[in-house]
Tab-separated table of C-alpha atoms in Angstrom:
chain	number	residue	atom	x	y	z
A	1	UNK	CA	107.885	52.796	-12.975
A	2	UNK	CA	109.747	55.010	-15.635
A	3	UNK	CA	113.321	55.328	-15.583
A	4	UNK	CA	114.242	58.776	-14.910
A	5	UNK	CA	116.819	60.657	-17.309
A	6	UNK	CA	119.090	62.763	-15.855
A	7	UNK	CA	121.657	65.514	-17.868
A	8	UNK	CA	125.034	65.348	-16.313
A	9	UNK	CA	125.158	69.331	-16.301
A	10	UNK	CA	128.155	71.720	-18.167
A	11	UNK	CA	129.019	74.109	-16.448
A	12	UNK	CA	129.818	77.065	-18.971
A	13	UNK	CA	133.029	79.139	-18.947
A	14	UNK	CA	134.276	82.458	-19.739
A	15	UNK	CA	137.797	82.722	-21.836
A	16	UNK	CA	139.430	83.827	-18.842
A	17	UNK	CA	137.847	80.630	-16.497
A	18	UNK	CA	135.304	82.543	-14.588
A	19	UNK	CA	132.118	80.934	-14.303
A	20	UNK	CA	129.717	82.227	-16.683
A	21	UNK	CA	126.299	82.298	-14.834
A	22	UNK	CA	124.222	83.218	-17.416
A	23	UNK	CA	125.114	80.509	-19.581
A	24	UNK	CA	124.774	77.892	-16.568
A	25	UNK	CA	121.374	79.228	-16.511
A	26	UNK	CA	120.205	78.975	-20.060
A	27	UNK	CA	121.532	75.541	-20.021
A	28	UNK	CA	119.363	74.605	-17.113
A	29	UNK	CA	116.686	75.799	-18.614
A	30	UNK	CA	117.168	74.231	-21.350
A	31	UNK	CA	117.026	71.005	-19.362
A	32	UNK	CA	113.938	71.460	-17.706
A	33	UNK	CA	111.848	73.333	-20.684
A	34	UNK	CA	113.152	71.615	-23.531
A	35	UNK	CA	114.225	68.301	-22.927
A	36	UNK	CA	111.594	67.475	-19.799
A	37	UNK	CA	115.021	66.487	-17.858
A	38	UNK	CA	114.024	63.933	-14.486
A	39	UNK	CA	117.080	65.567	-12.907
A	40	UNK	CA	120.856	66.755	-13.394
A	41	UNK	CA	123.970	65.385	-11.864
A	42	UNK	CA	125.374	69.034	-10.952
A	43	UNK	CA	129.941	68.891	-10.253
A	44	UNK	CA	130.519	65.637	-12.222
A	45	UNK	CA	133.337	64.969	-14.734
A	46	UNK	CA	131.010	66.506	-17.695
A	47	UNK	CA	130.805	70.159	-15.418
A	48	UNK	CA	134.599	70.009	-15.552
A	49	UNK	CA	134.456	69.653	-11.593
A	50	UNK	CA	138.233	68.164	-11.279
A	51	UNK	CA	139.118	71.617	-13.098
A	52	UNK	CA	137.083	74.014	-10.827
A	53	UNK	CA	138.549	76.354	-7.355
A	54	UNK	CA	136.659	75.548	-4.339
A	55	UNK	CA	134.826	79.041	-4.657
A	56	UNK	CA	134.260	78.156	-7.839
A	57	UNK	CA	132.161	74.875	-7.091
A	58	UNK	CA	130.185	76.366	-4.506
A	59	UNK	CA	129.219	78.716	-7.041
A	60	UNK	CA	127.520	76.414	-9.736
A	61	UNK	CA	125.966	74.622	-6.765
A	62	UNK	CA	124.446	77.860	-5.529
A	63	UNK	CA	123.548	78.905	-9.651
A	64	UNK	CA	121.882	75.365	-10.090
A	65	UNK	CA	119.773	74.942	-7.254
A	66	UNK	CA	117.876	78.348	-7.936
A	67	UNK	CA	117.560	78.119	-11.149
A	68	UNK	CA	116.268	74.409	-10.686
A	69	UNK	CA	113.682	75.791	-8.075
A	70	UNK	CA	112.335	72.599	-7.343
A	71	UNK	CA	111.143	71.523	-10.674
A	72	UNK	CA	114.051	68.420	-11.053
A	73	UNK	CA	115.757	66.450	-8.934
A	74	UNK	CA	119.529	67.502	-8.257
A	75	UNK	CA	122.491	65.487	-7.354
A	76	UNK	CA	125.319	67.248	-6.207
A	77	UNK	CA	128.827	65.503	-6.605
A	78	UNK	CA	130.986	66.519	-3.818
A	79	UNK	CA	133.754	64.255	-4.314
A	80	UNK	CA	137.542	65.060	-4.342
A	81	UNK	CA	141.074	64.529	-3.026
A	82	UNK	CA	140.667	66.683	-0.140
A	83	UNK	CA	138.175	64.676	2.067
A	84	UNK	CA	137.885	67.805	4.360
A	85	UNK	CA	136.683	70.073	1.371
A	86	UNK	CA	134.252	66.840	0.431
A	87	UNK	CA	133.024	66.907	3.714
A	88	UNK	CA	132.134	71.050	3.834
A	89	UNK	CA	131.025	70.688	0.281
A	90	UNK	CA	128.293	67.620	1.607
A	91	UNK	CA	127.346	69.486	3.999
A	92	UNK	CA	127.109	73.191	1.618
A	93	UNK	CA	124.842	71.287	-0.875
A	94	UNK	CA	122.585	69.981	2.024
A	95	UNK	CA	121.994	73.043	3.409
A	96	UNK	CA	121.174	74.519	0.421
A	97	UNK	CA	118.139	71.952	-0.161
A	98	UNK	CA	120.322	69.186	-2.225
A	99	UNK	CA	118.021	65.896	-1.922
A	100	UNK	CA	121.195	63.773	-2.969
A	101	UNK	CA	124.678	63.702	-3.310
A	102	UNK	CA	127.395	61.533	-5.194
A	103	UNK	CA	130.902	61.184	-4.125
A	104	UNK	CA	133.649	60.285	-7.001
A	105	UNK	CA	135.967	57.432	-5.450
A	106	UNK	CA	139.343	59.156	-4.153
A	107	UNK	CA	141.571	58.497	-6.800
A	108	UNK	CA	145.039	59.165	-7.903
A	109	UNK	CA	147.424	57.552	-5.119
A	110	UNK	CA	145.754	53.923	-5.179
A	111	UNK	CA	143.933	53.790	-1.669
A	112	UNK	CA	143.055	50.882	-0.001
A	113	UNK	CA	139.298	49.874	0.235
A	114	UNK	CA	138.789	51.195	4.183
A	115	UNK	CA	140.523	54.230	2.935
A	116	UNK	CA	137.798	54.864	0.048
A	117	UNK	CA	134.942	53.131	2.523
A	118	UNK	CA	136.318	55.752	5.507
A	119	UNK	CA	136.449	58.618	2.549
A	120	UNK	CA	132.570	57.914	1.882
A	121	UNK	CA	131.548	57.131	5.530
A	122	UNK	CA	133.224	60.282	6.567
A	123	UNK	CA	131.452	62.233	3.736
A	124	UNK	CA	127.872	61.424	5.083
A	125	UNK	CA	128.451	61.019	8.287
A	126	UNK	CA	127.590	64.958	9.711
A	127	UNK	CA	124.486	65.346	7.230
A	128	UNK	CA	121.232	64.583	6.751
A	129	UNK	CA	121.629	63.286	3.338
A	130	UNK	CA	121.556	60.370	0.333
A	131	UNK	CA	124.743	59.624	-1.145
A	132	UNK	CA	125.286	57.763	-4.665
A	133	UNK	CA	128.818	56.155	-5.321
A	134	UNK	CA	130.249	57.582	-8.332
A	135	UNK	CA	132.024	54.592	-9.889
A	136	UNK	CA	133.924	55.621	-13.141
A	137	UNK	CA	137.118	53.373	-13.394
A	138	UNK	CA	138.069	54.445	-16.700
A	139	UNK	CA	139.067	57.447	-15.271
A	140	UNK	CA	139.982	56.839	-11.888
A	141	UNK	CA	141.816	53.435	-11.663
A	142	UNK	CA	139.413	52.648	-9.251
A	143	UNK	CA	137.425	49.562	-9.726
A	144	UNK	CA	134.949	48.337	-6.528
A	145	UNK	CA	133.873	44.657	-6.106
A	146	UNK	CA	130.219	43.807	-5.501
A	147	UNK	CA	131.341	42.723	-1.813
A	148	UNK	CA	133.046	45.825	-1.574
A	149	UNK	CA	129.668	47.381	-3.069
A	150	UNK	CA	127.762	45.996	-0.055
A	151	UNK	CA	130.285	46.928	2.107
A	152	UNK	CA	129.652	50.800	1.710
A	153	UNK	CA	125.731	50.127	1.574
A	154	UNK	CA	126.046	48.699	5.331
A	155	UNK	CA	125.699	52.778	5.668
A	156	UNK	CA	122.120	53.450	5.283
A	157	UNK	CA	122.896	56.990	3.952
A	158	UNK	CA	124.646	55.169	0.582
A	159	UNK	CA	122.251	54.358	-1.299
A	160	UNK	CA	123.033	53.718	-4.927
A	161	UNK	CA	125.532	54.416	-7.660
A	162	UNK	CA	126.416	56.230	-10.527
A	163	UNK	CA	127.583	53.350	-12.672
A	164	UNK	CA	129.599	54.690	-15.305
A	165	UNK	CA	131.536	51.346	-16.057
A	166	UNK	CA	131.522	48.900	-18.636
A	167	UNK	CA	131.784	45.408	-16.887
A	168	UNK	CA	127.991	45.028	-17.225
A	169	UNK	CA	129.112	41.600	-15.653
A	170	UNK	CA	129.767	43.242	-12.494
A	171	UNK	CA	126.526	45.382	-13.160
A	172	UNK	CA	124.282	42.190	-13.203
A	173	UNK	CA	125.953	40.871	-9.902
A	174	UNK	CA	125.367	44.401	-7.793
A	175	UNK	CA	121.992	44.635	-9.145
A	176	UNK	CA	120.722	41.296	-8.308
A	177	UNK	CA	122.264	41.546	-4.911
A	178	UNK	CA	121.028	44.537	-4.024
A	179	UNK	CA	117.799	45.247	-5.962
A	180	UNK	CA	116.403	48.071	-3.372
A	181	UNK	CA	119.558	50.231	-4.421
A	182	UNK	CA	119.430	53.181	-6.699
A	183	UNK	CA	121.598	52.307	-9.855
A	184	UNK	CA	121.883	54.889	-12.524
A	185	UNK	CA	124.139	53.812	-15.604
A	186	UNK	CA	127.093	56.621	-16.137
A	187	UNK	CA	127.480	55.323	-20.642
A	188	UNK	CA	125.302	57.438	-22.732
A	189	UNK	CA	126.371	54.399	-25.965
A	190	UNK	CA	125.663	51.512	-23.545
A	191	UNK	CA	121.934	53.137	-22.220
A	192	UNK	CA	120.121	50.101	-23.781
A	193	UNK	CA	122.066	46.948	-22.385
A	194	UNK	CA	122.507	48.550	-18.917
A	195	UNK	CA	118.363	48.995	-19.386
A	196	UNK	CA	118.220	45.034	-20.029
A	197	UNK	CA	120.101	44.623	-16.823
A	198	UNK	CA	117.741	46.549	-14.635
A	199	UNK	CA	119.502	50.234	-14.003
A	200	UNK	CA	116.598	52.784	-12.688
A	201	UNK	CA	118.114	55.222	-15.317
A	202	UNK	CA	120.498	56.955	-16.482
A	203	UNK	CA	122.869	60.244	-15.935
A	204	UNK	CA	124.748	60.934	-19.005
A	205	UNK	CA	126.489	64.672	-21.194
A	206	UNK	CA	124.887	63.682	-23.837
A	207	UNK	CA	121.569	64.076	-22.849
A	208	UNK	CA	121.956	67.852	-22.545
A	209	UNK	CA	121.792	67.481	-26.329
A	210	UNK	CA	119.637	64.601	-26.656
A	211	UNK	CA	117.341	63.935	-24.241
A	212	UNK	CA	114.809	63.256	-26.393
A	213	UNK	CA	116.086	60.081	-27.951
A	214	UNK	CA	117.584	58.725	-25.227
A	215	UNK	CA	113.597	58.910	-23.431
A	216	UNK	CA	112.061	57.588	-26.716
A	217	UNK	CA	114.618	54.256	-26.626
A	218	UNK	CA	113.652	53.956	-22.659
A	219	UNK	CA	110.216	54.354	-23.349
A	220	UNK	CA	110.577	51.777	-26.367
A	221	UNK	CA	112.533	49.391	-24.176
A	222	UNK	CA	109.807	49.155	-21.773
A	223	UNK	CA	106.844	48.511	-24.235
A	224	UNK	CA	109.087	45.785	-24.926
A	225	UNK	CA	110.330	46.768	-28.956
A	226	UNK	CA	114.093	46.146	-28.794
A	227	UNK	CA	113.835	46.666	-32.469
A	228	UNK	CA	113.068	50.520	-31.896
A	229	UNK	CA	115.380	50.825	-28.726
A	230	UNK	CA	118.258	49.258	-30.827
A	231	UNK	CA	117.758	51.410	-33.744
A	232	UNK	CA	117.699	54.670	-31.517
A	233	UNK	CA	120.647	53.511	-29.462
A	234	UNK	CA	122.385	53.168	-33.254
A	235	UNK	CA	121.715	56.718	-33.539
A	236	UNK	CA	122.433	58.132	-30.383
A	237	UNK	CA	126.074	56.269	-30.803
A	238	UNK	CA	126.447	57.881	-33.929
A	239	UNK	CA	126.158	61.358	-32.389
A	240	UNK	CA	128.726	60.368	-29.434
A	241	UNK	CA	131.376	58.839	-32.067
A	242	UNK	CA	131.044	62.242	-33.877
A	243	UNK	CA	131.473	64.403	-30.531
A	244	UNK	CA	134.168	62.329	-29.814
A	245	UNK	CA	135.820	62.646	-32.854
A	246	UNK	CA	135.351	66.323	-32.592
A	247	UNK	CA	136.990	66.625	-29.133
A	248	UNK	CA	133.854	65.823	-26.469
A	249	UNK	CA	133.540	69.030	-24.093
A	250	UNK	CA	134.371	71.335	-26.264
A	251	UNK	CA	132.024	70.206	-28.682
A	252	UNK	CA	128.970	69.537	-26.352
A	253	UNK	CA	129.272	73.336	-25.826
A	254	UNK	CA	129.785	74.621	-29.563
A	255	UNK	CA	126.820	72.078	-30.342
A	256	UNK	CA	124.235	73.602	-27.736
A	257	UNK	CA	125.516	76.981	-29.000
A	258	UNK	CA	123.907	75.757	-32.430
A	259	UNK	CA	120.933	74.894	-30.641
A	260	UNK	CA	120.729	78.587	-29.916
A	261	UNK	CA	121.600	77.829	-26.031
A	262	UNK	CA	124.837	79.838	-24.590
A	263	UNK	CA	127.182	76.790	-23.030
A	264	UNK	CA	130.221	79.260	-22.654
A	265	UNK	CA	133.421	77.520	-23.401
A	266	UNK	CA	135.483	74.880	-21.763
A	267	UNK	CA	137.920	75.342	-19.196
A	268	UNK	CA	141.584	75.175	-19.495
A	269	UNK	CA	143.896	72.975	-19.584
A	270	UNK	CA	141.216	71.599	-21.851
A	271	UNK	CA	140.710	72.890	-25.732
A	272	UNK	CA	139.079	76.334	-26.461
A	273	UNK	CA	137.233	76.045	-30.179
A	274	UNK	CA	138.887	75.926	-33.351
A	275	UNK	CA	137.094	77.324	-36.466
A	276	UNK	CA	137.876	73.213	-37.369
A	277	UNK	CA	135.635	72.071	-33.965
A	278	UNK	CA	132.929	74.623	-34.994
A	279	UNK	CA	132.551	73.384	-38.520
A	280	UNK	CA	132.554	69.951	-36.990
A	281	UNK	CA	129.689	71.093	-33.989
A	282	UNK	CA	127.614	72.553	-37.002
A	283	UNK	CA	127.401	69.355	-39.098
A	284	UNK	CA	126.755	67.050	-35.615
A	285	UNK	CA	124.296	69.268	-35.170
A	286	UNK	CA	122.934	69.437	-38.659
A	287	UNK	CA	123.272	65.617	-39.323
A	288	UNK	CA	122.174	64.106	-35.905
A	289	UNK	CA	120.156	66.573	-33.893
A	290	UNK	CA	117.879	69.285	-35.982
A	291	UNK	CA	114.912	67.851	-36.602
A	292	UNK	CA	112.832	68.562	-40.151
C-alpha cells in the first residue's frame, strides 16, 4: 500500500496576530489541488499551535475542516499544558467530523510517565475518536521508551504516532513490536531512512512546499531504486538547510508567497520578514522549487 503524505499545515497570520482565514484557505487548497496532499496534520508545532489563544485554535480547526470538505484526511493536534482545554479541544474536533487526533506529550515541568499516560488516557477517554502520540523530544524533553510505547497502546483508542525523533534505533524497536500501529515519521531530511524502517508515511512543513518530491522519493523507494530516493532526499535536504538558514517559519510563508499562495505571516514572539528573509525566500524558491 502507498505511504500517504501528509502537510503539517501553517496557519497564516495577520501583523497584528489575528488569524488570517483567507490565507489558511488558499493554503489548503493549495494542498489538496496542487500537491495531491493524503492529509494535513492541522494545530502542530509548524501551525504555530503553542503560540495560538484557545479561541484562536478552535478557529483554524473550524477554517480547515470546511475547506478540507472531505477530500483529505485531517488530524487534529489537541495537545497542551492544560489537560482540561485538551480534553474540550478532543472532543471540539470530534464533533466537528475530525477522523483523528494527535496529542503533543505534556511537556515543560518533567512529568512522570502515568502523568503523560493519564494526560493521553484522559484525552480520549469521553470521545469517539483515534489518537496518534505526538513524540517530538527535541522540543519537548520528552523522550518515551518502546515499553512505555506499548503501555499507552493498551488503550485501543491510541493508535499510532507522530514520530518526529531521530533515534531511528528506537524507531526499529516500536515498529517491529507493534507492526499493526500507525507510525508516521515527524523529519522531512530523514523521510528516506525512516521509509527503510517501515513508517506508513510521513507528516512534515516542508511538504506544503514540496510535496511533490517528497511523493516521487516514496514512490522511488518502493519500486525499490534507492539510487533515485537518495538523490531526491539530497535535494529535498538542500531546500530544508536553506529554510533553515533563512529562519524556518518565516520563510515557509515568504516562500509559498513566491509560489503565488497567501501564507500570511508568522506569529509573534517569532520573526516578521526582513527585506534580508525575502531575498533569501526568493532564491530558495528560485534555486530549489520552480520548475523549468
Amino acid at each position: 500500500m502507498m505511504k500517504k503524505l501528509y502537510s503539517a499545515l501553517m496557519t497564516a497570520f495577520n501583523d497584528d496576530g489575528s488569524i488570517n482565514e483567507a490565507g489558511i484557505r488558499e493554503m489548503i487548497r493549495y494542498n489538496i489541488d496542487v500537491n495531491k496532499i493524503d492529509g494535513l496534520y492541522v494545530g502542530g508545532s509548524t501551525g504555530e499551535n503553542f503560540n495560538m489563544s484557545h479561541d484562536q485554535k478552535e478557529q483554524v480547526f473550524k477554517i480547515a475542516i470546511d475547506e478540507a470538505n472531505g477530500a483529505i484526511d485531517l488530524i487534529a493536534q489537541v495537545g497542551s499544558l492544560d489537560l482540561n482545554e485538551s480534553k474540550y479541544l478532543a472532543k471540539f474536533v470530534t464533533d466537528l467530523g475530525y477522523p483523528k487526533i494527535s496529542a503533543v506529550t505534556p511537556f515543560y515541568y518533567n512529568y512522570t510517565f502515568e502523568q503523560i499516560k493519564n494526560y493521553y488516557n484522559e484525552i480520549v477517554k469521553d470521545v469517539d475518536n483515534k489518537l496518534l502520540i505526538y513524540s517530538i523530544p527535541a522540543l519537548t524533553g520528552v523522550s518515551l521508551s518502546m515499553e512505555q510505547f506499548g503501555e499507552l497502546f493498551e488503550n485501543p483508542k491510541i493508535i499510532g504516532i507522530k514520530y518526529t525523533n531521530a533515534d531511528f534505533y528506537l524507531l526499529e524497536r516500536v515498529r517491529n513490536a507493534f507492526p499493526d500501529k500507525l507510525i508516521l515519521s515527524g523529519f522531512d531530511e530523514m523521510l528516506l531512512p525512516a521509509l527503510a524502517l517501515g513508517v506508513d508515511g510521513a507528516i512534515g512543513s516542508t511538504y506544503n512546499l514540496n510535496a511533490k518530491r517528497a511523493k516521487a522519493e516514496m514512490i522511488a523507494f518502493d519500486d525499490g531504486d534507492i539510487d533515485k530516493a537518495r538523490q531526491l532526499q539530497h535535494d529535498s535536504n538542500d531546500l530544508i538547510t536553506a529554510l533553515i538558514k533563512n529562519d524556518i517559519y518565516p520563510s515557509l510563508k515568504l516562500v509559498f508567497e513566491e509560489m503565488g499562495v497567501h501564507a500570511g505571516v508568522t506569529k509573534a514572539p517569532m520573526s516578521k520578514p526582513t527585506p534580508e528573509m525575502r531575498a533569501g525566500a526568493k532564491a530558495i524558491y528560485e534555486n530549489y522549487l520552480k520548475e523549468n
